[in-house]
């Protein structure tokens, strides 16, 4: 369904150009859940944004192919891209505050993609938005419908983002650290919801997380990124039981345990 | 206030919320309810609780960012690491400028010394001098979070309120940052109010833990007390999710 071939992303903001993603390859089938883990700054979000068609900054070069439905999203026209964006491919962003519009009400923002891509009436949209807000475990969805982003807590905003991404039933959901601000109980509910959407609608999920426990419980396959490259990939069980790369080994051994930290005195 | 860096007593806080969608009718909704606690010099105190219970609101009250509150709050020099790093860094300035700002204001150090200190700090949070010329928008989520941490540490305050400071960091960096906080706590005697939803992280660094639910502190005590013998059902529920861990096996 989705094929990413040799994706390279390069920035030209500064004197020396900087490549932040090298030769990224990914094949994603309908109904698959693939995890991406890796060091901070290794290029996870950049790859995800590129696939979602949301990376079009000045001073930047992208090479390679991102093929969805037989169309190359890197070279297709803006009009074609817009047809897929926010409809077939949706994204949950790492930092909710930067991607929610501060002056629009939550209900309006969550329903926006329905307004663009479907012909539902305002009444139907409202109903669906409220149902989706309840799906992501928000209490009082009607109350939240009329609120502004700054009136919600960090974890509530994060769930609003998830609601906005799943409401139009995308074929591919890209979730960038979607549960970082949620405590374990809410997180477990959200993961269950994602699994359910994946099972019932066949939504493919690309799940970026630094939480290896979560990746392990959710994803069949995992990619490990390090300094802009995919250094290891395979079935989640295989990669976690028998990591080949040094970085993957370090990552696994650093999983926090319930113990006191020593500051290396 | 001699050996306390923060005293909060009988704190109530309110938000004005709209009661209709035109924003004409408003109601005063109480978020924090009779919150009282103290933090001693050099102490590391954890604050856990479910999403939306009022943790960030408490932090904002302490910093005077929520107007509508009553009760008593006393504190010395206090800095905050915000939950949403993007909004708290000036997007138009470079990282180097942002980190140098508190030193410029203090006027204690000369130019070269300031630069040296900024460079030291950026290495301490696992980044390098190359990042000094970048703007916040040119960083990854975890890199931005570390700039916020560096900024708070730069000021060497008596107390740092850290709201989910390591939530966006992968485990190897998380480990490094937590060790850094402990080191500064030991060397400079900086106290921390450490807000997190991650019980493992809280346990790994905090001496004392407070559990908040619906704007009230429902339980507080030493970490061992809370983790071994939780009294409140919510605390038990949180702990149940990490039950496979050795501490709870009661050894
Ligand atoms: N405009 C830019 N100019 C130059 N480099 C940039 C720019 N934007 C981002 N980068 C760099 O690209 C690299 C990859 O960033 P990305 O956001 O993909 O990381 P990430 O893997 O998502 O990390 P994290 O886990 O911290 O979110 C980072 O090192 C970042 O500093
Ligand atoms: N500016 C505001 N106006 C109105 N209500 C607000 C405002 N800020 C927060 N609230 C409400 O106050 C409650 C507590 O929010 P707070 O941000 O303190 O939660 P939190 O414990 O930090 O949660 P999280 O773990 O999700 O970050 C929430 O119900 C939120 O909707
Ligand atoms: Mg990222
Ligand atoms: Mg918060």
PDB file of N, CA and C in Angstrom, chain A residues 4-79:
ATOM      1  N   UNK A   4       8.110   3.402   0.674  1.00  0.00           N
ATOM      2  CA  UNK A   4       9.053   4.511   0.736  1.00  0.00           C
ATOM      3  C   UNK A   4      10.390   3.962   0.275  1.00  0.00           C
ATOM      4  N   UNK A   5      10.961   4.605  -0.735  1.00  0.00           N
ATOM      5  CA  UNK A   5      12.191   4.080  -1.318  1.00  0.00           C
ATOM      6  C   UNK A   5      13.278   5.140  -1.278  1.00  0.00           C
ATOM      7  N   UNK A   6      14.357   4.808  -0.605  1.00  0.00           N
ATOM      8  CA  UNK A   6      15.541   5.679  -0.579  1.00  0.00           C
ATOM      9  C   UNK A   6      15.239   7.131  -0.271  1.00  0.00           C
ATOM     10  N   UNK A   7      14.462   7.368   0.744  1.00  0.00           N
ATOM     11  CA  UNK A   7      14.139   8.741   1.112  1.00  0.00           C
ATOM     12  C   UNK A   7      15.350   9.402   1.787  1.00  0.00           C
ATOM     13  N   UNK A   8      15.720  10.546   1.264  1.00  0.00           N
ATOM     14  CA  UNK A   8      16.783  11.342   1.876  1.00  0.00           C
ATOM     15  C   UNK A   8      16.253  12.740   2.143  1.00  0.00           C
ATOM     16  N   UNK A   9      16.565  13.282   3.303  1.00  0.00           N
ATOM     17  CA  UNK A   9      16.119  14.638   3.615  1.00  0.00           C
ATOM     18  C   UNK A   9      17.328  15.478   4.010  1.00  0.00           C
ATOM     19  N   UNK A  10      17.424  16.619   3.379  1.00  0.00           N
ATOM     20  CA  UNK A  10      18.613  17.452   3.564  1.00  0.00           C
ATOM     21  C   UNK A  10      18.190  18.890   3.864  1.00  0.00           C
ATOM     22  N   UNK A  11      18.825  19.529   4.824  1.00  0.00           N
ATOM     23  CA  UNK A  11      18.529  20.929   5.129  1.00  0.00           C
ATOM     24  C   UNK A  11      19.626  21.841   4.620  1.00  0.00           C
ATOM     25  N   UNK A  12      19.223  23.012   4.158  1.00  0.00           N
ATOM     26  CA  UNK A  12      20.220  23.980   3.688  1.00  0.00           C
ATOM     27  C   UNK A  12      20.094  25.299   4.434  1.00  0.00           C
ATOM     28  N   UNK A  13      19.725  25.236   5.707  1.00  0.00           N
ATOM     29  CA  UNK A  13      19.559  26.463   6.478  1.00  0.00           C
ATOM     30  C   UNK A  13      20.890  27.129   6.777  1.00  0.00           C
ATOM     31  N   UNK A  14      21.915  26.305   6.954  1.00  0.00           N
ATOM     32  CA  UNK A  14      23.179  26.832   7.438  1.00  0.00           C
ATOM     33  C   UNK A  14      24.263  26.659   6.387  1.00  0.00           C
ATOM     34  N   UNK A  15      25.457  27.078   6.734  1.00  0.00           N
ATOM     35  CA  UNK A  15      26.533  27.110   5.751  1.00  0.00           C
ATOM     36  C   UNK A  15      26.764  25.734   5.138  1.00  0.00           C
ATOM     37  N   UNK A  16      26.858  24.716   5.995  1.00  0.00           N
ATOM     38  CA  UNK A  16      27.023  23.372   5.458  1.00  0.00           C
ATOM     39  C   UNK A  16      25.667  22.679   5.434  1.00  0.00           C
ATOM     40  N   UNK A  17      25.304  22.095   4.285  1.00  0.00           N
ATOM     41  CA  UNK A  17      24.030  21.372   4.234  1.00  0.00           C
ATOM     42  C   UNK A  17      24.072  20.182   5.181  1.00  0.00           C
ATOM     43  N   UNK A  18      22.920  19.839   5.714  1.00  0.00           N
ATOM     44  CA  UNK A  18      22.911  18.778   6.708  1.00  0.00           C
ATOM     45  C   UNK A  18      21.875  17.730   6.314  1.00  0.00           C
ATOM     46  N   UNK A  19      22.315  16.498   6.159  1.00  0.00           N
ATOM     47  CA  UNK A  19      21.375  15.436   5.838  1.00  0.00           C
ATOM     48  C   UNK A  19      20.871  14.848   7.142  1.00  0.00           C
ATOM     49  N   UNK A  20      19.561  14.803   7.318  1.00  0.00           N
ATOM     50  CA  UNK A  20      19.043  14.284   8.585  1.00  0.00           C
ATOM     51  C   UNK A  20      18.400  12.911   8.427  1.00  0.00           C
ATOM     52  N   UNK A  21      18.075  12.530   7.183  1.00  0.00           N
ATOM     53  CA  UNK A  21      17.583  11.175   6.937  1.00  0.00           C
ATOM     54  C   UNK A  21      18.298  10.621   5.709  1.00  0.00           C
ATOM     55  N   UNK A  22      18.889   9.424   5.850  1.00  0.00           N
ATOM     56  CA  UNK A  22      19.597   8.786   4.745  1.00  0.00           C
ATOM     57  C   UNK A  22      18.890   7.491   4.338  1.00  0.00           C
ATOM     58  N   UNK A  23      18.619   7.335   3.051  1.00  0.00           N
ATOM     59  CA  UNK A  23      18.173   6.051   2.494  1.00  0.00           C
ATOM     60  C   UNK A  23      17.121   5.342   3.329  1.00  0.00           C
ATOM     61  N   UNK A  24      16.064   6.036   3.654  1.00  0.00           N
ATOM     62  CA  UNK A  24      14.990   5.459   4.454  1.00  0.00           C
ATOM     63  C   UNK A  24      14.096   4.608   3.554  1.00  0.00           C
ATOM     64  N   UNK A  25      13.930   3.334   3.907  1.00  0.00           N
ATOM     65  CA  UNK A  25      13.073   2.429   3.145  1.00  0.00           C
ATOM     66  C   UNK A  25      11.993   1.869   4.043  1.00  0.00           C
ATOM     67  N   UNK A  26      10.790   1.814   3.512  1.00  0.00           N
ATOM     68  CA  UNK A  26       9.708   1.251   4.312  1.00  0.00           C
ATOM     69  C   UNK A  26       8.635   0.706   3.400  1.00  0.00           C
ATOM     70  N   UNK A  27       8.153  -0.479   3.733  1.00  0.00           N
ATOM     71  CA  UNK A  27       7.021  -1.030   3.000  1.00  0.00           C
ATOM     72  C   UNK A  27       5.925  -1.294   4.019  1.00  0.00           C
ATOM     73  N   UNK A  28       4.758  -0.716   3.778  1.00  0.00           N
ATOM     74  CA  UNK A  28       3.683  -0.844   4.754  1.00  0.00           C
ATOM     75  C   UNK A  28       2.460  -1.427   4.063  1.00  0.00           C
ATOM     76  N   UNK A  29       1.955  -2.546   4.600  1.00  0.00           N
ATOM     77  CA  UNK A  29       0.765  -3.196   4.039  1.00  0.00           C
ATOM     78  C   UNK A  29      -0.471  -2.743   4.785  1.00  0.00           C
ATOM     79  N   UNK A  30      -1.600  -2.918   4.152  1.00  0.00           N
ATOM     80  CA  UNK A  30      -2.878  -2.666   4.811  1.00  0.00           C
ATOM     81  C   UNK A  30      -2.958  -3.480   6.110  1.00  0.00           C
ATOM     82  N   UNK A  31      -3.389  -2.847   7.170  1.00  0.00           N
ATOM     83  CA  UNK A  31      -3.595  -3.564   8.422  1.00  0.00           C
ATOM     84  C   UNK A  31      -2.336  -3.883   9.217  1.00  0.00           C
ATOM     85  N   UNK A  32      -1.190  -3.333   8.801  1.00  0.00           N
ATOM     86  CA  UNK A  32       0.039  -3.601   9.527  1.00  0.00           C
ATOM     87  C   UNK A  32       0.313  -2.520  10.573  1.00  0.00           C
ATOM     88  N   UNK A  33       0.980  -2.897  11.656  1.00  0.00           N
ATOM     89  CA  UNK A  33       1.432  -1.871  12.597  1.00  0.00           C
ATOM     90  C   UNK A  33       2.952  -1.951  12.698  1.00  0.00           C
ATOM     91  N   UNK A  34       3.613  -0.878  12.297  1.00  0.00           N
ATOM     92  CA  UNK A  34       5.074  -0.866  12.311  1.00  0.00           C
ATOM     93  C   UNK A  34       5.556   0.210  13.273  1.00  0.00           C
ATOM     94  N   UNK A  35       6.507  -0.141  14.104  1.00  0.00           N
ATOM     95  CA  UNK A  35       7.060   0.812  15.067  1.00  0.00           C
ATOM     96  C   UNK A  35       8.352   1.425  14.566  1.00  0.00           C
ATOM     97  N   UNK A  36       8.611   2.670  14.952  1.00  0.00           N
ATOM     98  CA  UNK A  36       9.938   3.257  14.730  1.00  0.00           C
ATOM     99  C   UNK A  36      10.475   3.691  16.085  1.00  0.00           C
ATOM    100  N   UNK A  37      11.633   3.176  16.446  1.00  0.00           N
ATOM    101  CA  UNK A  37      12.254   3.629  17.686  1.00  0.00           C
ATOM    102  C   UNK A  37      13.616   4.206  17.327  1.00  0.00           C
ATOM    103  N   UNK A  38      14.216   4.906  18.261  1.00  0.00           N
ATOM    104  CA  UNK A  38      15.533   5.446  17.971  1.00  0.00           C
ATOM    105  C   UNK A  38      15.822   6.660  18.810  1.00  0.00           C
ATOM    106  N   UNK A  39      17.087   7.007  18.799  1.00  0.00           N
ATOM    107  CA  UNK A  39      17.604   8.099  19.592  1.00  0.00           C
ATOM    108  C   UNK A  39      16.913   9.429  19.277  1.00  0.00           C
ATOM    109  N   UNK A  40      16.915  10.305  20.236  1.00  0.00           N
ATOM    110  CA  UNK A  40      16.411  11.658  20.010  1.00  0.00           C
ATOM    111  C   UNK A  40      17.248  12.328  18.921  1.00  0.00           C
ATOM    112  N   UNK A  41      16.581  12.875  17.910  1.00  0.00           N
ATOM    113  CA  UNK A  41      17.295  13.541  16.826  1.00  0.00           C
ATOM    114  C   UNK A  41      17.719  12.614  15.701  1.00  0.00           C
ATOM    115  N   UNK A  42      17.251  11.356  15.727  1.00  0.00           N
ATOM    116  CA  UNK A  42      17.716  10.400  14.722  1.00  0.00           C
ATOM    117  C   UNK A  42      16.941  10.476  13.412  1.00  0.00           C
ATOM    118  N   UNK A  43      15.897  11.305  13.363  1.00  0.00           N
ATOM    119  CA  UNK A  43      15.204  11.482  12.086  1.00  0.00           C
ATOM    120  C   UNK A  43      13.833  10.836  12.017  1.00  0.00           C
ATOM    121  N   UNK A  44      13.305  10.411  13.139  1.00  0.00           N
ATOM    122  CA  UNK A  44      12.004   9.739  13.154  1.00  0.00           C
ATOM    123  C   UNK A  44      10.883  10.687  12.713  1.00  0.00           C
ATOM    124  N   UNK A  45      10.832  11.856  13.338  1.00  0.00           N
ATOM    125  CA  UNK A  45       9.749  12.792  13.011  1.00  0.00           C
ATOM    126  C   UNK A  45       9.868  13.306  11.585  1.00  0.00           C
ATOM    127  N   UNK A  46      11.106  13.557  11.137  1.00  0.00           N
ATOM    128  CA  UNK A  46      11.297  14.065   9.773  1.00  0.00           C
ATOM    129  C   UNK A  46      10.799  13.043   8.752  1.00  0.00           C
ATOM    130  N   UNK A  47      11.127  11.784   8.947  1.00  0.00           N
ATOM    131  CA  UNK A  47      10.658  10.746   8.024  1.00  0.00           C
ATOM    132  C   UNK A  47       9.140  10.693   8.031  1.00  0.00           C
ATOM    133  N   UNK A  48       8.563  10.748   9.239  1.00  0.00           N
ATOM    134  CA  UNK A  48       7.111  10.662   9.363  1.00  0.00           C
ATOM    135  C   UNK A  48       6.431  11.835   8.669  1.00  0.00           C
ATOM    136  N   UNK A  49       6.954  13.030   8.885  1.00  0.00           N
ATOM    137  CA  UNK A  49       6.357  14.222   8.274  1.00  0.00           C
ATOM    138  C   UNK A  49       6.433  14.147   6.755  1.00  0.00           C
ATOM    139  N   UNK A  50       7.559  13.626   6.268  1.00  0.00           N
ATOM    140  CA  UNK A  50       7.713  13.505   4.817  1.00  0.00           C
ATOM    141  C   UNK A  50       6.649  12.557   4.257  1.00  0.00           C
ATOM    142  N   UNK A  51       6.440  11.430   4.929  1.00  0.00           N
ATOM    143  CA  UNK A  51       5.448  10.460   4.453  1.00  0.00           C
ATOM    144  C   UNK A  51       4.052  11.067   4.500  1.00  0.00           C
ATOM    145  N   UNK A  52       3.784  11.857   5.524  1.00  0.00           N
ATOM    146  CA  UNK A  52       2.466  12.483   5.648  1.00  0.00           C
ATOM    147  C   UNK A  52       2.311  13.656   4.678  1.00  0.00           C
ATOM    148  N   UNK A  53       3.367  13.949   3.933  1.00  0.00           N
ATOM    149  CA  UNK A  53       3.303  15.041   2.961  1.00  0.00           C
ATOM    150  C   UNK A  53       3.310  16.411   3.609  1.00  0.00           C
ATOM    151  N   UNK A  54       3.886  16.491   4.790  1.00  0.00           N
ATOM    152  CA  UNK A  54       3.808  17.741   5.539  1.00  0.00           C
ATOM    153  C   UNK A  54       5.150  18.447   5.661  1.00  0.00           C
ATOM    154  N   UNK A  55       6.100  17.973   4.864  1.00  0.00           N
ATOM    155  CA  UNK A  55       7.429  18.554   4.988  1.00  0.00           C
ATOM    156  C   UNK A  55       7.714  19.343   3.731  1.00  0.00           C
ATOM    157  N   UNK A  56       7.470  20.630   3.780  1.00  0.00           N
ATOM    158  CA  UNK A  56       7.744  21.395   2.568  1.00  0.00           C
ATOM    159  C   UNK A  56       8.309  22.732   2.966  1.00  0.00           C
ATOM    160  N   UNK A  57       9.327  22.654   3.817  1.00  0.00           N
ATOM    161  CA  UNK A  57       9.929  23.899   4.257  1.00  0.00           C
ATOM    162  C   UNK A  57      10.846  24.449   3.192  1.00  0.00           C
ATOM    163  N   UNK A  58      11.142  25.710   3.357  1.00  0.00           N
ATOM    164  CA  UNK A  58      12.156  26.310   2.507  1.00  0.00           C
ATOM    165  C   UNK A  58      13.491  25.671   2.873  1.00  0.00           C
ATOM    166  N   UNK A  59      14.484  25.866   2.033  1.00  0.00           N
ATOM    167  CA  UNK A  59      15.842  25.418   2.310  1.00  0.00           C
ATOM    168  C   UNK A  59      15.905  23.933   2.633  1.00  0.00           C
ATOM    169  N   UNK A  60      15.150  23.129   1.917  1.00  0.00           N
ATOM    170  CA  UNK A  60      15.262  21.711   2.224  1.00  0.00           C
ATOM    171  C   UNK A  60      15.112  20.897   0.953  1.00  0.00           C
ATOM    172  N   UNK A  61      15.852  19.808   0.886  1.00  0.00           N
ATOM    173  CA  UNK A  61      15.782  18.947  -0.303  1.00  0.00           C
ATOM    174  C   UNK A  61      15.345  17.556   0.110  1.00  0.00           C
ATOM    175  N   UNK A  62      14.440  16.982  -0.686  1.00  0.00           N
ATOM    176  CA  UNK A  62      14.050  15.602  -0.434  1.00  0.00           C
ATOM    177  C   UNK A  62      14.343  14.800  -1.691  1.00  0.00           C
ATOM    178  N   UNK A  63      14.908  13.617  -1.511  1.00  0.00           N
ATOM    179  CA  UNK A  63      15.129  12.730  -2.649  1.00  0.00           C
ATOM    180  C   UNK A  63      14.506  11.384  -2.340  1.00  0.00           C
ATOM    181  N   UNK A  64      14.221  10.599  -3.388  1.00  0.00           N
ATOM    182  CA  UNK A  64      13.644   9.281  -3.191  1.00  0.00           C
ATOM    183  C   UNK A  64      12.209   9.253  -3.659  1.00  0.00           C
ATOM    184  N   UNK A  65      11.488   8.230  -3.220  1.00  0.00           N
ATOM    185  CA  UNK A  65      10.092   8.088  -3.638  1.00  0.00           C
ATOM    186  C   UNK A  65       9.226   7.705  -2.449  1.00  0.00           C
ATOM    187  N   UNK A  66       8.032   8.259  -2.411  1.00  0.00           N
ATOM    188  CA  UNK A  66       7.043   7.833  -1.428  1.00  0.00           C
ATOM    189  C   UNK A  66       5.801   7.462  -2.223  1.00  0.00           C
ATOM    190  N   UNK A  67       5.605   6.173  -2.426  1.00  0.00           N
ATOM    191  CA  UNK A  67       4.538   5.749  -3.327  1.00  0.00           C
ATOM    192  C   UNK A  67       3.341   5.223  -2.557  1.00  0.00           C
ATOM    193  N   UNK A  68       2.223   5.912  -2.733  1.00  0.00           N
ATOM    194  CA  UNK A  68       0.983   5.500  -2.096  1.00  0.00           C
ATOM    195  C   UNK A  68      -0.071   5.399  -3.182  1.00  0.00           C
ATOM    196  N   UNK A  69      -0.731   4.251  -3.258  1.00  0.00           N
ATOM    197  CA  UNK A  69      -1.777   4.103  -4.279  1.00  0.00           C
ATOM    198  C   UNK A  69      -1.229   4.333  -5.687  1.00  0.00           C
ATOM    199  N   UNK A  70       0.022   3.989  -5.898  1.00  0.00           N
ATOM    200  CA  UNK A  70       0.624   4.189  -7.215  1.00  0.00           C
ATOM    201  C   UNK A  70       1.045   5.615  -7.538  1.00  0.00           C
ATOM    202  N   UNK A  71       0.882   6.520  -6.559  1.00  0.00           N
ATOM    203  CA  UNK A  71       1.238   7.916  -6.808  1.00  0.00           C
ATOM    204  C   UNK A  71       2.464   8.279  -5.973  1.00  0.00           C
ATOM    205  N   UNK A  72       3.405   8.980  -6.569  1.00  0.00           N
ATOM    206  CA  UNK A  72       4.571   9.417  -5.809  1.00  0.00           C
ATOM    207  C   UNK A  72       4.267  10.744  -5.111  1.00  0.00           C
ATOM    208  N   UNK A  73       4.155  10.669  -3.787  1.00  0.00           N
ATOM    209  CA  UNK A  73       3.756  11.855  -3.030  1.00  0.00           C
ATOM    210  C   UNK A  73       4.820  12.953  -3.034  1.00  0.00           C
ATOM    211  N   UNK A  74       6.051  12.575  -3.349  1.00  0.00           N
ATOM    212  CA  UNK A  74       7.112  13.587  -3.354  1.00  0.00           C
ATOM    213  C   UNK A  74       7.060  14.462  -4.592  1.00  0.00           C
ATOM    214  N   UNK A  75       6.551  13.898  -5.703  1.00  0.00           N
ATOM    215  CA  UNK A  75       6.574  14.671  -6.939  1.00  0.00           C
ATOM    216  C   UNK A  75       5.190  15.074  -7.448  1.00  0.00           C
ATOM    217  N   UNK A  76       4.121  14.523  -6.838  1.00  0.00           N
ATOM    218  CA  UNK A  76       2.789  14.818  -7.366  1.00  0.00           C
ATOM    219  C   UNK A  76       2.406  16.279  -7.110  1.00  0.00           C
ATOM    220  N   UNK A  77       1.356  16.717  -7.752  1.00  0.00           N
ATOM    221  CA  UNK A  77       0.956  18.119  -7.606  1.00  0.00           C
ATOM    222  C   UNK A  77       0.319  18.346  -6.234  1.00  0.00           C
ATOM    223  N   UNK A  78       0.261  19.604  -5.860  1.00  0.00           N
ATOM    224  CA  UNK A  78      -0.313  19.969  -4.590  1.00  0.00           C
ATOM    225  C   UNK A  78      -1.766  19.496  -4.450  1.00  0.00           C
ATOM    226  N   UNK A  79      -2.495  19.615  -5.544  1.00  0.00           N
ATOM    227  CA  UNK A  79      -3.902  19.220  -5.546  1.00  0.00           C
ATOM    228  C   UNK A  79      -4.064  17.747  -5.241  1.00  0.00           C
TER     229      UNK A  79
END
